Short mmCIF file of C-alpha atoms in Angstrom, two decimals:
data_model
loop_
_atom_site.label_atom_id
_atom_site.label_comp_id
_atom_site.label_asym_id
_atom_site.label_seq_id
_atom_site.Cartn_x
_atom_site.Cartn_y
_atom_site.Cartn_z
CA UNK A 1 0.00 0.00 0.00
CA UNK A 2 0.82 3.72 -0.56
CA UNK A 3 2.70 5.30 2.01
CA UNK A 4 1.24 8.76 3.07
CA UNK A 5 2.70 11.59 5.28
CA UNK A 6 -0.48 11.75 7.83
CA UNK A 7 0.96 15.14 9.09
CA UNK A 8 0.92 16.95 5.44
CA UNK A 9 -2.59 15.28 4.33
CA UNK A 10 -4.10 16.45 7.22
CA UNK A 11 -2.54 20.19 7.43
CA UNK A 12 -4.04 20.46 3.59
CA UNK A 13 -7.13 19.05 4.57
CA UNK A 14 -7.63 21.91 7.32
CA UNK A 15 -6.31 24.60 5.04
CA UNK A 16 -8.56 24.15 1.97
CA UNK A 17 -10.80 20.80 2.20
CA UNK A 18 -14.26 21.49 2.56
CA UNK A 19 -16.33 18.11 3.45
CA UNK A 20 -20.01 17.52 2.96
CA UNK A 21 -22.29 17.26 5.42
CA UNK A 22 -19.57 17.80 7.81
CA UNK A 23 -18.55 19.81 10.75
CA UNK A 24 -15.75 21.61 9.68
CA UNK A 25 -14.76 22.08 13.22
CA UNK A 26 -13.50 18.50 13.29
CA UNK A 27 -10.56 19.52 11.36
CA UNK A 28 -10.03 23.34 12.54
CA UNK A 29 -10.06 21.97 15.84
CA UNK A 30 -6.59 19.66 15.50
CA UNK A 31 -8.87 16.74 15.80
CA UNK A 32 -8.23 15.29 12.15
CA UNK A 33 -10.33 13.47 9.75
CA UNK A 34 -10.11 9.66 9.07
CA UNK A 35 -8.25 9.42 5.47
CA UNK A 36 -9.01 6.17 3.39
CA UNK A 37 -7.14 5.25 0.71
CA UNK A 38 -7.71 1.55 -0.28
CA UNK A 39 -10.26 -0.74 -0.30
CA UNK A 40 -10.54 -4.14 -1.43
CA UNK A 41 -13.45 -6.20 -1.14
CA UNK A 42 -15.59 -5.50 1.84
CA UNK A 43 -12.64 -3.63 3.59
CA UNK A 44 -10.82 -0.08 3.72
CA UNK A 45 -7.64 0.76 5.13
CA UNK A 46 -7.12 4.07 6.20
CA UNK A 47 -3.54 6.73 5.77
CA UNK A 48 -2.35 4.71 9.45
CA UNK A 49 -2.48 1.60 7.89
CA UNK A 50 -5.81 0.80 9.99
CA UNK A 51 -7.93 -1.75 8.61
CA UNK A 52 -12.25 -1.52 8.33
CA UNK A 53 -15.25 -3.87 7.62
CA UNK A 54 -17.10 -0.82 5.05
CA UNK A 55 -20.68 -1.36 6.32
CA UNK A 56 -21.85 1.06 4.23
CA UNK A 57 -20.96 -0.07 0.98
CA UNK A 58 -19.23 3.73 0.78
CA UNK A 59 -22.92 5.76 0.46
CA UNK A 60 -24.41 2.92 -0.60
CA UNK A 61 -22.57 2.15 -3.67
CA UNK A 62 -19.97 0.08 -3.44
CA UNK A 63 -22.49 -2.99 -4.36
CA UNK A 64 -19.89 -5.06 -6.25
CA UNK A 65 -17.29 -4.78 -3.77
CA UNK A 66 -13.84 -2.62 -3.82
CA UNK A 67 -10.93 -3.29 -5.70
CA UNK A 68 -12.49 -4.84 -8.87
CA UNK A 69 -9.45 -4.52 -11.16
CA UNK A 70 -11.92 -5.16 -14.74
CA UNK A 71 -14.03 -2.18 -13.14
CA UNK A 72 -10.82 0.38 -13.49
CA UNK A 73 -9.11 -1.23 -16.82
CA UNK A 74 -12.50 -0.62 -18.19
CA UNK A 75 -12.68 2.55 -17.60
CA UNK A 76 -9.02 3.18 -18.93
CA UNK A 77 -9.57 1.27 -21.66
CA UNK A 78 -12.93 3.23 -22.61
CA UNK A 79 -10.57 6.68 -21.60
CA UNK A 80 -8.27 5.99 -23.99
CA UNK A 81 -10.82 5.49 -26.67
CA UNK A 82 -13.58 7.92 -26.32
CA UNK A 83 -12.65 9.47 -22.68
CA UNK A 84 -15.55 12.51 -23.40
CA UNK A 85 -18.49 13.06 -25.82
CA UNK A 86 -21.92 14.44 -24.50
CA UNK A 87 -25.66 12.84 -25.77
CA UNK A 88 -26.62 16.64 -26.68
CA UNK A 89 -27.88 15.72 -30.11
CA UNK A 90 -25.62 12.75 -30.28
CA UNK A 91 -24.84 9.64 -28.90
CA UNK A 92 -22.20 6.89 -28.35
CA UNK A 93 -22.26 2.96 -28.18
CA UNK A 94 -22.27 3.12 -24.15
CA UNK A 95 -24.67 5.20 -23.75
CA UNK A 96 -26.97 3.64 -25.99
CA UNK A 97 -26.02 -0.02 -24.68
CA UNK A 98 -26.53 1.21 -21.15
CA UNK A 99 -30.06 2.84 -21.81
CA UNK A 100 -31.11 -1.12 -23.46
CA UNK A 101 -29.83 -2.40 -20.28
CA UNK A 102 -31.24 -0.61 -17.65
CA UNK A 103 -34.82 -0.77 -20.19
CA UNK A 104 -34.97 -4.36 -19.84
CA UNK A 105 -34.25 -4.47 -15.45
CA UNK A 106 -36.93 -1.77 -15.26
CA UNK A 107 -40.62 -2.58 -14.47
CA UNK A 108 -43.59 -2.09 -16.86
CA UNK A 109 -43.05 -0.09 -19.81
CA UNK A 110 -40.61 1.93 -18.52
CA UNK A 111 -38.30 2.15 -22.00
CA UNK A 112 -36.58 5.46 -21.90
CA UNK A 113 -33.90 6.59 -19.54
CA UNK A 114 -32.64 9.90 -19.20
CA UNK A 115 -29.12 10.10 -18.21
CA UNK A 116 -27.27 11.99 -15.26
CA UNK A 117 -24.32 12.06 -13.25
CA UNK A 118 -25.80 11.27 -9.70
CA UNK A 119 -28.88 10.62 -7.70
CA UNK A 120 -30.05 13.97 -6.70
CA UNK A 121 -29.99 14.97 -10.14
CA UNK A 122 -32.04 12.21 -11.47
CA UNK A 123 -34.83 13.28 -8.87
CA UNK A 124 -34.58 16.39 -9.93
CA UNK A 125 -34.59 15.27 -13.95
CA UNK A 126 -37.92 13.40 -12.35
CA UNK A 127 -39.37 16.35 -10.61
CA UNK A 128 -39.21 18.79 -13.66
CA UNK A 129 -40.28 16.43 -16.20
CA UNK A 130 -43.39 15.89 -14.78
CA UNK A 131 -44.22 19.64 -14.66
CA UNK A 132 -43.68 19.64 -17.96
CA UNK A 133 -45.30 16.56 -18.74
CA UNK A 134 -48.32 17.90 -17.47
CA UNK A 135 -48.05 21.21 -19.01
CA UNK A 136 -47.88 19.30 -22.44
CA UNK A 137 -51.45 17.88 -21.51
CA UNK A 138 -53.32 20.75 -21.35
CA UNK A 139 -52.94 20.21 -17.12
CA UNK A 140 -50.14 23.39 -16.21
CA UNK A 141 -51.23 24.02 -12.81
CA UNK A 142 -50.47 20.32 -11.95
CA UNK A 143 -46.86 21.36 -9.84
CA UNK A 144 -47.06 19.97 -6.43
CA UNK A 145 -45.27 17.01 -5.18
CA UNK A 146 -45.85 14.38 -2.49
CA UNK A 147 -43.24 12.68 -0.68
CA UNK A 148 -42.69 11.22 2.56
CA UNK A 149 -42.03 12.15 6.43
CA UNK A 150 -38.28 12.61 7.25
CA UNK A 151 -37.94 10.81 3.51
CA UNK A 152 -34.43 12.36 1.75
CA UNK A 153 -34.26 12.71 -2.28
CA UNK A 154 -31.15 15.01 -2.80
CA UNK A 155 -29.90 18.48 -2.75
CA UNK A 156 -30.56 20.49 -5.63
CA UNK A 157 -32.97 23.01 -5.16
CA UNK A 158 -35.88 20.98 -6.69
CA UNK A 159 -35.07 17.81 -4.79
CA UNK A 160 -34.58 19.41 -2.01
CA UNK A 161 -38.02 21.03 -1.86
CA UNK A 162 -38.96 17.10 -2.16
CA UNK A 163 -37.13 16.06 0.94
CA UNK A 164 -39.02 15.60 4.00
CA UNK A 165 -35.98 16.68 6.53
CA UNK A 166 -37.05 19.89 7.82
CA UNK A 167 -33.50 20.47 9.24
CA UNK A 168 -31.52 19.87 6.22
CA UNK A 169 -34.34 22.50 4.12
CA UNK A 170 -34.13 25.69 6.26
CA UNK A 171 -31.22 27.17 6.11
CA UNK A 172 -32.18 27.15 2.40
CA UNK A 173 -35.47 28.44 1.94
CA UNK A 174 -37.13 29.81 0.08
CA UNK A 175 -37.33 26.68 -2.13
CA UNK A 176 -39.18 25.54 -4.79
CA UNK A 177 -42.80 25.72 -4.23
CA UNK A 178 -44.64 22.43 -4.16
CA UNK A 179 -43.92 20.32 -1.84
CA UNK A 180 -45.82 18.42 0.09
CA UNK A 181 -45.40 15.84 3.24
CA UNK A 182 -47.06 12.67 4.57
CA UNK A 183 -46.74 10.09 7.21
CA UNK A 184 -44.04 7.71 6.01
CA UNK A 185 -44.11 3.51 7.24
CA UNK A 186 -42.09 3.51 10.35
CA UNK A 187 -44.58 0.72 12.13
CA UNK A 188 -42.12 0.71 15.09
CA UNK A 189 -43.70 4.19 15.81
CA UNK A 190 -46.91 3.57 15.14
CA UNK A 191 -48.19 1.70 17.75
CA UNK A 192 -52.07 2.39 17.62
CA UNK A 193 -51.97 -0.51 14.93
CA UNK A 194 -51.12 -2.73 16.69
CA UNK A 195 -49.22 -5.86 15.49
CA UNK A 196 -51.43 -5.08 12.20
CA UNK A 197 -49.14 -4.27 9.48
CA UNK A 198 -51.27 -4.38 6.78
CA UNK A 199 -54.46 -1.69 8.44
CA UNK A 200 -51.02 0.11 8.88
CA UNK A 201 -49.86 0.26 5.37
CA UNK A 202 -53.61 1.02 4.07
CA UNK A 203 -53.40 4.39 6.88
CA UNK A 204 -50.54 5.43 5.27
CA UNK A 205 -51.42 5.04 1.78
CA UNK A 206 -54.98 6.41 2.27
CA UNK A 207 -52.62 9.67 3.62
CA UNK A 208 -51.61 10.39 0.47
CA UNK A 209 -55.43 10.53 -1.51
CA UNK A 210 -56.03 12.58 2.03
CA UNK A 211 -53.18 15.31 0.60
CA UNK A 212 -54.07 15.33 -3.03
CA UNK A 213 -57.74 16.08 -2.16
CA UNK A 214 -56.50 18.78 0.11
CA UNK A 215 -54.46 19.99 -2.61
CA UNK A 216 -56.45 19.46 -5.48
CA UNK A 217 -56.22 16.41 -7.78
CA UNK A 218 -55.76 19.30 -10.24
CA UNK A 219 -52.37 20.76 -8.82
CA UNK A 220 -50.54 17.46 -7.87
CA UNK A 221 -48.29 16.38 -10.40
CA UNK A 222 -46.39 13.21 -8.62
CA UNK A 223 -45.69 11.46 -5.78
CA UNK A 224 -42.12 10.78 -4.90
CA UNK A 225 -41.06 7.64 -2.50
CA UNK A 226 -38.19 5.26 -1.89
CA UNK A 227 -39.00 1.20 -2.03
CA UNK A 228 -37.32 1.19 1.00
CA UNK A 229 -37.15 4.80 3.07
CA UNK A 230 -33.54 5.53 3.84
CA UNK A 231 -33.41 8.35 6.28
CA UNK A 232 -34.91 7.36 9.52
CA UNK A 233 -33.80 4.12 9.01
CA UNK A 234 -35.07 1.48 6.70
CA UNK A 235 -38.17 1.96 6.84
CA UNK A 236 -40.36 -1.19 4.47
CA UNK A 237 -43.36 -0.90 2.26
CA UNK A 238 -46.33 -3.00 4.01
CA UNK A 239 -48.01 -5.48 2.28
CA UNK A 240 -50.25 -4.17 0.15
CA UNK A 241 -48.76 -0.26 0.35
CA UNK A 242 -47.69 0.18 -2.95
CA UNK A 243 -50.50 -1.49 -4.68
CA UNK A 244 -53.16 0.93 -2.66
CA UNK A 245 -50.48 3.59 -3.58
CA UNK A 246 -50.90 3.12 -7.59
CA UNK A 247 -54.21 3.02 -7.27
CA UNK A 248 -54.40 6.12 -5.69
CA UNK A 249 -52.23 7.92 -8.41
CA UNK A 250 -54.24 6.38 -10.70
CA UNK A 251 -57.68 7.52 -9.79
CA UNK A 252 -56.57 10.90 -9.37
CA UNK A 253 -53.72 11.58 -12.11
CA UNK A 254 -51.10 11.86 -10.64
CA UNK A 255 -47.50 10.63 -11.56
CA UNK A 256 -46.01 7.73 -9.46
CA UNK A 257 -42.01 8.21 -9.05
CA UNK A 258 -39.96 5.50 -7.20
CA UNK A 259 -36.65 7.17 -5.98
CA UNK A 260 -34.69 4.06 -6.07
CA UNK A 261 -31.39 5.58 -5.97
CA UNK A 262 -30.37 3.26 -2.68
CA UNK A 263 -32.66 0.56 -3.38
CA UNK A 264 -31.53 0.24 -7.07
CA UNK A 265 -28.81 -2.61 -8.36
CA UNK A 266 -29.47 -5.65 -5.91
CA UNK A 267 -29.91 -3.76 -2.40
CA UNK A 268 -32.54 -5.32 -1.87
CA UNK A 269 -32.49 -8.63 -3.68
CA UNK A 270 -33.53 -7.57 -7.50
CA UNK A 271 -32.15 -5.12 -10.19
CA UNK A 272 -34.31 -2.72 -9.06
CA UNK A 273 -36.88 -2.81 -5.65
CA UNK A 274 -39.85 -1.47 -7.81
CA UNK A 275 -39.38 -5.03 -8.77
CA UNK A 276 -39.23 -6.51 -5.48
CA UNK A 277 -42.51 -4.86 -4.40
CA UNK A 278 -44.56 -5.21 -7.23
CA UNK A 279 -44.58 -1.59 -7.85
CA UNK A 280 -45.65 0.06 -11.13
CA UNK A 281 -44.44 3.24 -11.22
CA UNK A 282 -43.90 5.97 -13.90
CA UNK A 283 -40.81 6.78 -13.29
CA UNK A 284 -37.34 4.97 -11.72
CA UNK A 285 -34.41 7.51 -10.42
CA UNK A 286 -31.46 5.57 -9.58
CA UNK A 287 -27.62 6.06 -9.57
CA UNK A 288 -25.22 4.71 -6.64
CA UNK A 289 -24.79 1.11 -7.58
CA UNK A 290 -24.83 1.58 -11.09
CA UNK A 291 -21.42 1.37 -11.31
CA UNK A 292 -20.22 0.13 -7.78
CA UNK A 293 -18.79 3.46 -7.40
CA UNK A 294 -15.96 3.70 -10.13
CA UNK A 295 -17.24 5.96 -11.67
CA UNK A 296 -20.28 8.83 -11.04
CA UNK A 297 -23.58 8.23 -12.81
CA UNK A 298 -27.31 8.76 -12.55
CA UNK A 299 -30.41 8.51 -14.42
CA UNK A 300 -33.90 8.69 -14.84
CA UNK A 301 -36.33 6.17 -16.41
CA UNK A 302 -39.47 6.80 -17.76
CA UNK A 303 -42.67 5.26 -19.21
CA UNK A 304 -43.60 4.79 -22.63
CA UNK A 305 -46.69 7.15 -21.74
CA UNK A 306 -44.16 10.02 -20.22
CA UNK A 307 -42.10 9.97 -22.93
CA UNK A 308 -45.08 10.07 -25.52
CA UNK A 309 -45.54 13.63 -25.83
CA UNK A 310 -41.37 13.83 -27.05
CA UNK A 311 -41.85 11.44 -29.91
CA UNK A 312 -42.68 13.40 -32.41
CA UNK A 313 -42.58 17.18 -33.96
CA UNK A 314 -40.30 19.94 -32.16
CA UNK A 315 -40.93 19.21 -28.54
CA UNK A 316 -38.11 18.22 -26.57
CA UNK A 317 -37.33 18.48 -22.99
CA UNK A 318 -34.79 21.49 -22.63
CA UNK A 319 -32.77 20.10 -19.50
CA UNK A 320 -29.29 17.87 -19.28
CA UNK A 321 -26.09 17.46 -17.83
CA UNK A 322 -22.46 18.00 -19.34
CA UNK A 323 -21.67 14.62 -18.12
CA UNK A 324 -24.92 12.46 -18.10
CA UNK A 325 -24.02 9.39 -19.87
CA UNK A 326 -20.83 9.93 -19.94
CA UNK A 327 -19.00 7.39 -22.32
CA UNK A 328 -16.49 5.98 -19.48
CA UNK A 329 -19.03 6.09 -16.71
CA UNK A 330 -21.48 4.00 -19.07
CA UNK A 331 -18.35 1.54 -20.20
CA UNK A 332 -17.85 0.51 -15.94
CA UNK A 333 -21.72 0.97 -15.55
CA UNK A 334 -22.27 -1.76 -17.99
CA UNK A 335 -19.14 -4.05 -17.07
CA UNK A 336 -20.55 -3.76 -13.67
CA UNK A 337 -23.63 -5.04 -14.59
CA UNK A 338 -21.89 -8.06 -15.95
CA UNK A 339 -20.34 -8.73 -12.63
CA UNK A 340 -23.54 -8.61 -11.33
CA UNK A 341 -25.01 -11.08 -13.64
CA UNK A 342 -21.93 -13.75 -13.64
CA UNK A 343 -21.35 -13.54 -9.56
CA UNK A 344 -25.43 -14.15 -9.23
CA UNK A 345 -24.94 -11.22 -6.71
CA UNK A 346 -28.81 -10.24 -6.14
CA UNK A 347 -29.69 -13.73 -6.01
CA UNK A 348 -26.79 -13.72 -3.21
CA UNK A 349 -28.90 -10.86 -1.00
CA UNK A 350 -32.28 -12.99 -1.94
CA UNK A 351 -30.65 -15.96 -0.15
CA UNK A 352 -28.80 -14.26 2.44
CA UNK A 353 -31.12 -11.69 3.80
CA UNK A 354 -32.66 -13.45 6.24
CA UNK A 355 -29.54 -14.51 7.87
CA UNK A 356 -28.26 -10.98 7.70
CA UNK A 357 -31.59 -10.26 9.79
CA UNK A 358 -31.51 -12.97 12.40
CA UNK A 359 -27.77 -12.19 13.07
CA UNK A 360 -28.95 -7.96 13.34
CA UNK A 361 -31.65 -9.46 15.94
CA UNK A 362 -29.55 -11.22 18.23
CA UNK A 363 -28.96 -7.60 19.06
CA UNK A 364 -32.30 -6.71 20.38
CA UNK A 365 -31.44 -8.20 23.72
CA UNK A 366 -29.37 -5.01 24.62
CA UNK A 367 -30.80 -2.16 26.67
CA UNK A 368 -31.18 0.43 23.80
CA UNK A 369 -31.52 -1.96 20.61
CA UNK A 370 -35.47 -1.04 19.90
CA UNK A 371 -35.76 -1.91 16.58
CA UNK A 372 -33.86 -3.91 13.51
CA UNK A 373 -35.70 -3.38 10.35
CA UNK A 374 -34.76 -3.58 6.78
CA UNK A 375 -34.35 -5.82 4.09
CA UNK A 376 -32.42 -7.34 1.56
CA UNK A 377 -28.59 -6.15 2.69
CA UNK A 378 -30.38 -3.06 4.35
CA UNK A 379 -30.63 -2.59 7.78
CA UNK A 380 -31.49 0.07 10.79
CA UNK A 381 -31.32 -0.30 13.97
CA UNK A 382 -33.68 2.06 16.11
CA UNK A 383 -31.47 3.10 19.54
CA UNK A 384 -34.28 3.81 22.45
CA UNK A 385 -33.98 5.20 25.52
CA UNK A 386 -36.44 2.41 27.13
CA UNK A 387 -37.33 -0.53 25.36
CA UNK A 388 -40.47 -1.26 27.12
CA UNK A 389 -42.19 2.61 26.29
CA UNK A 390 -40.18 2.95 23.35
CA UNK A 391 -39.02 6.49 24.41
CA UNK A 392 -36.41 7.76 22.09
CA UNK A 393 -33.88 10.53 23.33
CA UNK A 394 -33.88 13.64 23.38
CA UNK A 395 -31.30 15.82 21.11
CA UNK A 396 -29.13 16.71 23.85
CA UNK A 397 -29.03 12.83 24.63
CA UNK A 398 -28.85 11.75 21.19
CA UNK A 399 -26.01 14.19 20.13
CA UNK A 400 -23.81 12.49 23.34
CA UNK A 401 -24.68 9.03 21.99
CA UNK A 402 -24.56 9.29 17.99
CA UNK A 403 -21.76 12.28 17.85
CA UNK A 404 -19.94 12.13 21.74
CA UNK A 405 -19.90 7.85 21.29
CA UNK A 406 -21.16 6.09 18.49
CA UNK A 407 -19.72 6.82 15.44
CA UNK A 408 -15.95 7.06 17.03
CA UNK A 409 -16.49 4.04 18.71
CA UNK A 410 -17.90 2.15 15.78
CA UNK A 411 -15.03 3.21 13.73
CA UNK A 412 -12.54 2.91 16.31
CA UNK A 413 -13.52 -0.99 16.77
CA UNK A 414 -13.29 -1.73 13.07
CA UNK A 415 -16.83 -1.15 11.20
CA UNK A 416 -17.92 1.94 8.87
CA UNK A 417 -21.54 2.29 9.38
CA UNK A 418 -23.91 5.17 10.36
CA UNK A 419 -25.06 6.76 12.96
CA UNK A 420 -27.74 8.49 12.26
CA UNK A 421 -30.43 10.72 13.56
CA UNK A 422 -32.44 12.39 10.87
CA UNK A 423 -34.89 10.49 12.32
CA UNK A 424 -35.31 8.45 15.59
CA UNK A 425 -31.44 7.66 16.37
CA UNK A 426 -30.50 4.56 14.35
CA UNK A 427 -27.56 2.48 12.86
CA UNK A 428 -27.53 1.90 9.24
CA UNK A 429 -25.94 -0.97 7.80
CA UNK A 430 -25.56 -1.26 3.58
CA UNK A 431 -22.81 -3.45 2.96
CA UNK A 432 -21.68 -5.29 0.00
CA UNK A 433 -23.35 -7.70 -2.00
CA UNK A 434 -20.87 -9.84 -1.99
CA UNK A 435 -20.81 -11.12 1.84
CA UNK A 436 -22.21 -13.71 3.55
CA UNK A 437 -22.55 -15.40 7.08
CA UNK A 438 -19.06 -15.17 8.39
CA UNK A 439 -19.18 -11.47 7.69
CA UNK A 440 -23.05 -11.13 9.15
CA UNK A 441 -21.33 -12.77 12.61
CA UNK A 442 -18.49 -9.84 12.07
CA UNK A 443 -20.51 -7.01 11.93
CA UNK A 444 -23.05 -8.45 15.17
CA UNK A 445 -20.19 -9.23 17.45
CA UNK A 446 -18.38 -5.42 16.61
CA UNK A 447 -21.77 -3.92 17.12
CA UNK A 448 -22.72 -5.90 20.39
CA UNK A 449 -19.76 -4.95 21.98
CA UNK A 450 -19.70 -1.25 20.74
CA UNK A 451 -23.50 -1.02 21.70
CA UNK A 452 -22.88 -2.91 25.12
CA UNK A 453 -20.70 -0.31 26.10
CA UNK A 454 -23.19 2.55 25.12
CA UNK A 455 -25.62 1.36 27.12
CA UNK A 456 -23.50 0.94 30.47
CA UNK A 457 -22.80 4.80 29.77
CA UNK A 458 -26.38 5.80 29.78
#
């Protein structure tokens, strides 16, 4: 491995490296920052040599595993031969190949896929095409979007107005007008149902008719929500959600959108969750695991009836990206996607999914472990404050546990995860799709003792 001087890496980093979603003050108070610079399978090493389980998969990308040598020579290879041309007005064998490829994993008639160079710019691709879409049917003052409860879609200014984190929108506003929140499908917190998941699922469906008729059929153009909710921790679709959900969308007009940007390329045990769930929506956003990470890509993919309006005459649909589709990006997407394919890796998270859950719930006989929900290689785990009332702590508490503890400690014994509390305080796990039960047994026995020790300090 690549030696590094620690001392000079870190002096840069505190004179001009500016991290996201970061507190700065971690580095301009002589702290440092953790520096990673290899990975190789299901590990990272960091500058110090130290060595760490990534149960994160990165953000949620690294699907196929680090250190896939065909994943880099392809993209050198594809440099070398056509290292830049956009798909303004023309196109190139990647692109094209890619679009075929991602038609045939996608759901219904979704047939057309719209290319960008991450996730919260294929939510926002989604978000303005169906303002215009509706404006090409005669229907302009359909605007408004739906999404979820503490549900996150991006950052641009479009998908931000989408995201349901109050927090993360304020220092921001104004945003773009339109949208709209309802409850999301945490069950854990939801206890006037009962053990009755599926009354619970119709409640929250019937919440979004509730909004639209509030709204006006008239002025709702789509709904936006993830498979699987990310933020607030892995939160599943009950049985019969999404199906209540279309017909909803139906009835009243509205465009269904399934932000499957985490959930897409075998998270959660298919191509795509839409799949999973039986979901038929109108549009797919995805990006992360589209390439494992080697290189940045997004895209949108729409249905033969979205993309209806564009076939003909001189409309077109005046939005893009410098480097959506871009040909080397496309080249590892694709080569990927044959890893995918020859490795059997979603059929790996089918299998192995429910051992990844029984070894997460061997957990739930610790103090604060509420909750382990999830599914396919997915997980949260809700922290509580008491187990029987399900009382949750408050922000003074949870800052001490997630920031003062957790996340150092975590790290410090080993595993990458997050720490999270967007939400209810939870512990996100999204690791490869290439592990199994050996690696399941890793990540429970670094989390029991780390989590142990948290709750002997509360």
């Amino acid at each position: 491995m690549t030696e590094f001087n620690e001392a000079d890496l870190q002096q840069k980093a505190k004179d001009h490296l500016w991290m996201h979603f970061s507190r700065q003050s971690v580095m301009e108070d002589g702290a440092g920052v953790p520096i990673i610079v290899k990975g190789d399978g299901h590990h990272i090493w960091d500058s110090k040599g130290n060595k760490y389980f990534d149960g994160l998969s990165g953000l949620f990308v690294v699907n196929a595993g680090h250190g896939r040598q065909r994943l880099a020579e392809t993209a050198a290879k594809q440099a070398a031969e056509l290292a830049f041309f956009p798909i303004w007005s023309y196109a190139h064998p990647n692109a094209i190949e890619l679009a075929d490829r991602l038609a045939d994993y996608a759901p219904g008639d979704l047939n057309r896929v719209f290319f960008s160079t991450g996730g919260g710019e294929a939510v926002e691709t989604a978000f303005k095409l169906a303002k215009y879409y509706w404006k090409l049917q005669g229907q302009p003052t359909k605007h408004k979007v739906i999404s979820r409860s503490v549900a996150y879609h991006g950052t641009p200014q479009g998908a931000l107005a989408i995201t349901g984190i109050p927090a993360m929108k304020a220092m921001f506003e104004p945003l773009t007008p339109g949208g709209f929140r309802v409850p999301n499908t945490n069950f854990y917190r939801a206890p006037e149902h009962g053990d009755n998941l599926v009354e619970f699922g119709q409640w929250a469906a019937n919440r979004i008719e509730e909004m639209i008729l509030f709204e006006g059929p008239e002025t709702v153009a789509a709904v936006f929500l993830e498979p699987v909710q990310n933020s607030g921790g892995c939160f599943t679709p009950p049985p019969g959600y999404f199906q209540r959900v279309r017909e909803i969308c139906t009835k009243y007009d509205v465009l269904l959108v399934a932000d499957e940007v985490i959930t897409g390329f075998g998270r959660i045990g298919d191509m795509f969750a839409s799949t999973t769930y039986d979901i038929q929506p109108d549009m797919i956003t995805c990006a992360k695991g589209m390439t494992s990470g080697y290189s940045p890509i997004g895209a949108t993919i729409v249905s033969d009836r979205i993309y209806e309006p564009f076939k003909h005459g001189q409309t077109s649909f005046s939005h893009g990206y410098t480097f959506g589709g871009h040909p080397v990006s496309a080249a590892v997407a694709l080569e990927n996607l044959n890893i995918f394919e020859e490795e059997r890796l979603t059929q790996n998270v089918k299998e192995n999914s429910p051992h990844f859950r029984a070894a997460l719930e061997k957990l739930l006989d610790i103090p604060i472990v509420g909750d382990v929900r999830g599914d396919g290689y997915f997980f949260g785990i809700e922290l509580v404050k008491d187990k029987d009332t399900r009382e949750t702590f408050n922000e003074e508490e949870s800052e001490r546990l997630l920031r003062g503890f957790l996340s150092k400690a975590l790290f410090d014994a080993g595993l990458y995860c997050r720490a999270d509390d967007r939400g209810d305080p939870v512990i996100q796990l999204a690791p490869p799709l290439t592990i199994g039960q050996a690696e399941f047994d890793e990540i429970e026995q670094t989390l029991r003792g780390v989590l142990t020790e948290a709750s002997s300090l509360l």
